[in-house]
JSON list of C-alpha atoms in Angstrom, two decimals:
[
{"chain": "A", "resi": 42, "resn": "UNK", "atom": "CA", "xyz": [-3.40, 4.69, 10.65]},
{"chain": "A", "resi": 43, "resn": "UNK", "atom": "CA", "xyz": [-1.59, 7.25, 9.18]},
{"chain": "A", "resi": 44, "resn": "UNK", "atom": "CA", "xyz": [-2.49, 7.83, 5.74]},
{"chain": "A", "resi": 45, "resn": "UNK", "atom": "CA", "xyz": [-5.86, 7.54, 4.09]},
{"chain": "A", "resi": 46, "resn": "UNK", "atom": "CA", "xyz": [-6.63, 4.12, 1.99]},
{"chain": "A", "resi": 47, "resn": "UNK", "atom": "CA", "xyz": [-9.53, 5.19, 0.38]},
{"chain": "A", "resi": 48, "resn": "UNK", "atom": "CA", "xyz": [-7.84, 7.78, -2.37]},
{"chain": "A", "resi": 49, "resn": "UNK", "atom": "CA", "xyz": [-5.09, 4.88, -2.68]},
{"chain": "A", "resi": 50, "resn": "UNK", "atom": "CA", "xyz": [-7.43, 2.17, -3.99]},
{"chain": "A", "resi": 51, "resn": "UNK", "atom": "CA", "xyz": [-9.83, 4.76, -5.54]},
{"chain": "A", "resi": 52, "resn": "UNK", "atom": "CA", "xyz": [-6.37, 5.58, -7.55]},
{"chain": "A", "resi": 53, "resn": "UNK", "atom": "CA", "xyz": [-4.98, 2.32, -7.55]},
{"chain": "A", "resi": 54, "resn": "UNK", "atom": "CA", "xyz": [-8.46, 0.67, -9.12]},
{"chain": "A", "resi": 55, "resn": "UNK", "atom": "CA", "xyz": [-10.42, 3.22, -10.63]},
{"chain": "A", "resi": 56, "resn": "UNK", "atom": "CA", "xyz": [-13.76, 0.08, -10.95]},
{"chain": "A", "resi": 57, "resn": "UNK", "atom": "CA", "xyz": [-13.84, 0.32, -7.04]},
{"chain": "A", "resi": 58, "resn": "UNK", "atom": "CA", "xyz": [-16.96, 2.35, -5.84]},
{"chain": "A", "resi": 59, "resn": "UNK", "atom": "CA", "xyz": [-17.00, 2.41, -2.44]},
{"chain": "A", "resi": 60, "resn": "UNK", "atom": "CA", "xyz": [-14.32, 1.64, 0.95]},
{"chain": "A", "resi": 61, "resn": "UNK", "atom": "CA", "xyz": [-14.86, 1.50, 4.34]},
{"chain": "A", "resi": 62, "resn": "UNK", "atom": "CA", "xyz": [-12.22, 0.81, 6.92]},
{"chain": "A", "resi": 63, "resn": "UNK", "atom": "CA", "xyz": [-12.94, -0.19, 10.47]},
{"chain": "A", "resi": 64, "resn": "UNK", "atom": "CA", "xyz": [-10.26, -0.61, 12.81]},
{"chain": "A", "resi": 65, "resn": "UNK", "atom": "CA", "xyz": [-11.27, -2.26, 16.41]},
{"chain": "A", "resi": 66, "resn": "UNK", "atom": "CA", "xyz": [-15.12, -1.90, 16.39]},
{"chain": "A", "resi": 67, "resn": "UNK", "atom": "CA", "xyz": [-15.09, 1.99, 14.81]},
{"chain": "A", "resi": 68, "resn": "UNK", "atom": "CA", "xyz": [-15.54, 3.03, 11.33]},
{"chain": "A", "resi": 69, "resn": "UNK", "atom": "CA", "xyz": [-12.56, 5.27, 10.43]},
{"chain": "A", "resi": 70, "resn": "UNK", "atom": "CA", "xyz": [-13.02, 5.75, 6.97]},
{"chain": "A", "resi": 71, "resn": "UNK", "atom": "CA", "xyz": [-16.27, 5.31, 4.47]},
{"chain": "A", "resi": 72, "resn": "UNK", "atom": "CA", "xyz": [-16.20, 7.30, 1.20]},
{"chain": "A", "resi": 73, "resn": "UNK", "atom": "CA", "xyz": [-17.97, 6.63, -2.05]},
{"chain": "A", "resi": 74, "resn": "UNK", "atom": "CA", "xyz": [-15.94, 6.90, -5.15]},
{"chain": "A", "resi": 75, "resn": "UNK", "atom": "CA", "xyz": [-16.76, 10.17, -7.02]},
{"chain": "A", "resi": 76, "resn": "UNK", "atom": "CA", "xyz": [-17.06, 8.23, -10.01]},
{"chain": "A", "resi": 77, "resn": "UNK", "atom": "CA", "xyz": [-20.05, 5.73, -8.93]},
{"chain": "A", "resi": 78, "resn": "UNK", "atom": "CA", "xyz": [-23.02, 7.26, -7.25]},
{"chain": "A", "resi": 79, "resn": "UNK", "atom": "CA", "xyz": [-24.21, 4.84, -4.40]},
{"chain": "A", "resi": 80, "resn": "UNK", "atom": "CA", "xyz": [-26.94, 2.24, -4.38]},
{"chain": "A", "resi": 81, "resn": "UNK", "atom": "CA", "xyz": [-28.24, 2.81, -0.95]},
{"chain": "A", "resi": 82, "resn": "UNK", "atom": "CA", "xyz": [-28.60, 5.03, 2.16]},
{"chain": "A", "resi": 83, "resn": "UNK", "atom": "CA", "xyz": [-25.06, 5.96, 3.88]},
{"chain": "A", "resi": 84, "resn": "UNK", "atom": "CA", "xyz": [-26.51, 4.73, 6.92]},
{"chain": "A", "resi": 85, "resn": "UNK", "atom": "CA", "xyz": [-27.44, 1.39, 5.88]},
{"chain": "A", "resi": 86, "resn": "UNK", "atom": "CA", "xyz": [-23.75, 0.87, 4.83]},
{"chain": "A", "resi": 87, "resn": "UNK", "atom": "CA", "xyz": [-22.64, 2.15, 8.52]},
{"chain": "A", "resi": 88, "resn": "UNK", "atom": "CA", "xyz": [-24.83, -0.76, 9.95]},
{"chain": "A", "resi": 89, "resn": "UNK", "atom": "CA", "xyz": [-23.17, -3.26, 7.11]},
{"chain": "A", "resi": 90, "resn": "UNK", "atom": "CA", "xyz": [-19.77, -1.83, 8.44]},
{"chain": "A", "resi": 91, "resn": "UNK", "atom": "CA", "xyz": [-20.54, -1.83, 12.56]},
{"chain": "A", "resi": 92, "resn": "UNK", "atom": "CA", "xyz": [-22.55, -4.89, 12.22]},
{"chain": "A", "resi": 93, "resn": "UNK", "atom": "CA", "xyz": [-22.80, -7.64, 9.08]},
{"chain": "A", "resi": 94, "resn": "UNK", "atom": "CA", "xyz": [-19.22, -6.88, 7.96]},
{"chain": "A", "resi": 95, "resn": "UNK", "atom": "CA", "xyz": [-17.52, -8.23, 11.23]},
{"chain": "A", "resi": 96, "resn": "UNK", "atom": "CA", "xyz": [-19.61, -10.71, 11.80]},
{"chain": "A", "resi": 97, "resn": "UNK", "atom": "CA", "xyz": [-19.40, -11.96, 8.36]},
{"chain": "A", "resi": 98, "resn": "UNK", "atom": "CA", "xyz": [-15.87, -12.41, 8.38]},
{"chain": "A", "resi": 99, "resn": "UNK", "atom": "CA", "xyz": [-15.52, -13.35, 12.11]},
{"chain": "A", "resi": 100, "resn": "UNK", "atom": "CA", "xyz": [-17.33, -16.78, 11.06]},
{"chain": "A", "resi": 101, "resn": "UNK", "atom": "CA", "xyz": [-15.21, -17.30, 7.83]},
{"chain": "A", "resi": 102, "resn": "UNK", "atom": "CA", "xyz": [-11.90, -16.55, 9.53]},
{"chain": "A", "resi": 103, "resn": "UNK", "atom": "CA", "xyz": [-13.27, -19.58, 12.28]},
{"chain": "A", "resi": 104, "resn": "UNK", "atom": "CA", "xyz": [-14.26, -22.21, 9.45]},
{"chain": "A", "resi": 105, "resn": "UNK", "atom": "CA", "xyz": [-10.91, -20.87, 7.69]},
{"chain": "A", "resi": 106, "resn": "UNK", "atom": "CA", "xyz": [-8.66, -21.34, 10.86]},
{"chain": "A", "resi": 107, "resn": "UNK", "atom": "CA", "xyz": [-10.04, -25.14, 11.06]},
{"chain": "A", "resi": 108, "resn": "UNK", "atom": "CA", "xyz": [-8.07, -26.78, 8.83]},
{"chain": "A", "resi": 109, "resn": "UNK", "atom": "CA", "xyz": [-7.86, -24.36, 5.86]},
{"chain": "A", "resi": 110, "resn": "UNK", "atom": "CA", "xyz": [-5.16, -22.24, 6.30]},
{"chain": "A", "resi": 111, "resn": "UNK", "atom": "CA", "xyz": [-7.25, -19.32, 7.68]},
{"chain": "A", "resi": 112, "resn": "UNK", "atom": "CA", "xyz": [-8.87, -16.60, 5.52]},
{"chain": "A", "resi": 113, "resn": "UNK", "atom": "CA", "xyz": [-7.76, -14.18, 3.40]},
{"chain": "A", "resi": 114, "resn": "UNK", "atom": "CA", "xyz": [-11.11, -12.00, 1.99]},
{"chain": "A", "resi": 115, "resn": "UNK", "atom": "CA", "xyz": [-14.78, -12.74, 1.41]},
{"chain": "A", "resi": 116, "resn": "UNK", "atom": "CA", "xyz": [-17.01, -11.82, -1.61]},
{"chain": "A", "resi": 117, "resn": "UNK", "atom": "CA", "xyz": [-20.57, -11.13, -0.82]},
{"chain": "A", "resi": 118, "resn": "UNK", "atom": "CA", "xyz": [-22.77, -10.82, -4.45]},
{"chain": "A", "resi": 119, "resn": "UNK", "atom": "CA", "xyz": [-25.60, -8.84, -3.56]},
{"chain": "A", "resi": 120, "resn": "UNK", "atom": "CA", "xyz": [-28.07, -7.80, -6.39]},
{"chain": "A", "resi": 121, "resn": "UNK", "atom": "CA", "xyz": [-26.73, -4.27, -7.12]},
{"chain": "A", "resi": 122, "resn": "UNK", "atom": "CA", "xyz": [-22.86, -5.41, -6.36]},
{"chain": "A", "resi": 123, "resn": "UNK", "atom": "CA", "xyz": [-19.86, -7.30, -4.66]},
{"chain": "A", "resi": 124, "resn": "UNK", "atom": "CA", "xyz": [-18.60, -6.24, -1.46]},
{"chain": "A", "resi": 125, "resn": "UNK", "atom": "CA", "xyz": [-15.18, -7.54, -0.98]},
{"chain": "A", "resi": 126, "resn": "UNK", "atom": "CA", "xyz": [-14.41, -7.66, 2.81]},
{"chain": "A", "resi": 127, "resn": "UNK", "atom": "CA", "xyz": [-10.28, -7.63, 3.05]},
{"chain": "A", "resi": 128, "resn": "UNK", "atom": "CA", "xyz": [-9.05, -8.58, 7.45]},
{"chain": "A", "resi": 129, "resn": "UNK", "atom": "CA", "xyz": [-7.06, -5.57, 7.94]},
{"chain": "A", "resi": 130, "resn": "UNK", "atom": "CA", "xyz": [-4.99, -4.63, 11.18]},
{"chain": "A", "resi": 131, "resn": "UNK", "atom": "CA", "xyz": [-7.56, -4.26, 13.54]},
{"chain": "A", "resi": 132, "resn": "UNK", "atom": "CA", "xyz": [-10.54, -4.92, 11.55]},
{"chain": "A", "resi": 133, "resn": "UNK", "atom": "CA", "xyz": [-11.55, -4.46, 8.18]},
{"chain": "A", "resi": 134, "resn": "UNK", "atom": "CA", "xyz": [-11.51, -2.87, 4.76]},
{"chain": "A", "resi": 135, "resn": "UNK", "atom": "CA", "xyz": [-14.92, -3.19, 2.75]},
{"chain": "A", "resi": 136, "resn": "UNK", "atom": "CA", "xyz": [-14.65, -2.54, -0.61]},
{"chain": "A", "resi": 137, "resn": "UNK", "atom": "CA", "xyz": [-17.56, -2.34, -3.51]},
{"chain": "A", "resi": 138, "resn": "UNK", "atom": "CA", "xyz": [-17.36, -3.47, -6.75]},
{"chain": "A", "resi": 139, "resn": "UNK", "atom": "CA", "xyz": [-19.65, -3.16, -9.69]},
{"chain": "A", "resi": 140, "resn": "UNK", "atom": "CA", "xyz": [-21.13, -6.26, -11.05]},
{"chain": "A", "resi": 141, "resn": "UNK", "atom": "CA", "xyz": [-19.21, -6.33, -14.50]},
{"chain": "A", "resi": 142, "resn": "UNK", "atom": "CA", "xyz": [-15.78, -5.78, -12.73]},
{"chain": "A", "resi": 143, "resn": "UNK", "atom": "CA", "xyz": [-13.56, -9.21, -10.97]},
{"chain": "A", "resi": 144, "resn": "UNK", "atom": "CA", "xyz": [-14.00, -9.04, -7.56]},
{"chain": "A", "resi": 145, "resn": "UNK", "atom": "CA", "xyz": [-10.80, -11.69, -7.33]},
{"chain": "A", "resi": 146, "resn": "UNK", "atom": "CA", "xyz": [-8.92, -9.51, -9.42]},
{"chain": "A", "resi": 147, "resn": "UNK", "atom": "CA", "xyz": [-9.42, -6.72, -7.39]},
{"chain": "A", "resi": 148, "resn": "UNK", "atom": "CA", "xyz": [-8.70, -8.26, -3.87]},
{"chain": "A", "resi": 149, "resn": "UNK", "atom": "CA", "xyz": [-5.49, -9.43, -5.37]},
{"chain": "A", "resi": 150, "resn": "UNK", "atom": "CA", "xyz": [-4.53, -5.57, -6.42]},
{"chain": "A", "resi": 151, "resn": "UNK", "atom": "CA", "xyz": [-5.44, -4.37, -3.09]},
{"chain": "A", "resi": 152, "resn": "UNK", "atom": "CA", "xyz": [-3.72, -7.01, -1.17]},
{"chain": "A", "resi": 153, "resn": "UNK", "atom": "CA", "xyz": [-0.50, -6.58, -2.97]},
{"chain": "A", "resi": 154, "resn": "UNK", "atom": "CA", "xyz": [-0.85, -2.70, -2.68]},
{"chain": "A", "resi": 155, "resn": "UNK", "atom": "CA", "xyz": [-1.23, -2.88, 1.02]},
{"chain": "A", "resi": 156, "resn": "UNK", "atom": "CA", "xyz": [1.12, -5.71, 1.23]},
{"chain": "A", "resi": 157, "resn": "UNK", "atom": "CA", "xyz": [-1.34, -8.62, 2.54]},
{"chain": "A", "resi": 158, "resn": "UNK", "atom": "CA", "xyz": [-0.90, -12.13, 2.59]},
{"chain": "A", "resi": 159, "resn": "UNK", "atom": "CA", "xyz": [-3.20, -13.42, -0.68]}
]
């Protein structure tokens, strides 16, 4: 990976606050927008990236790969937020979104911006 995607979406979206990429079982990027302070610990979001986040969309992309025409993102609503989780190359791209914003909306910017299937 090249380029960054964090300051793309930050720019792109300016309602995300958070992305984290991980690209075959390493976290390569995880910044917090400068314009949303987080919610939690930075090391409870490395355990969400390393851990939950993979497993979370191993088992949709499974149950999507059945006989729904796979899986193209997941929306977790947790109290404080969504996390949108985006497949991504290797892995993943975790992305937070306040509670007033459209998670759905978003995922559809960020998949055209990086080009994936929606």
């Amino acid at each position: 990976m090249s380029e960054k995607i964090s300051p793309q979406l930050f720019k792109l979206e300016p309602k995300i606050r958070y992305v984290a990429v991980n690209q075959n079982g390493a976290i390569v990027e995880m910044e917090q927008s400068p314009q949303h302070p987080t919610y939690n610990p930075h090391e409870t979001d490395r355990m969400e990236e390393l851990i939950v986040n993979p497993i979370v969309l191993e088992i949709a992309r499974r149950r999507g790969n059945i006989d729904m025409n796979g899986m193209r993102y997941v929306i977790i609503r947790y109290g404080t937020q969504y996390q949108l989780l985006i497949p991504y190359r290797e892995g993943h791209i975790s992305i937070g979104v306040e509670l007033d914003d459209d998670p759905m909306e978003i995922a559809r910017k960020v998949a055209e911006h990086l080009k994936l299937p929606m």
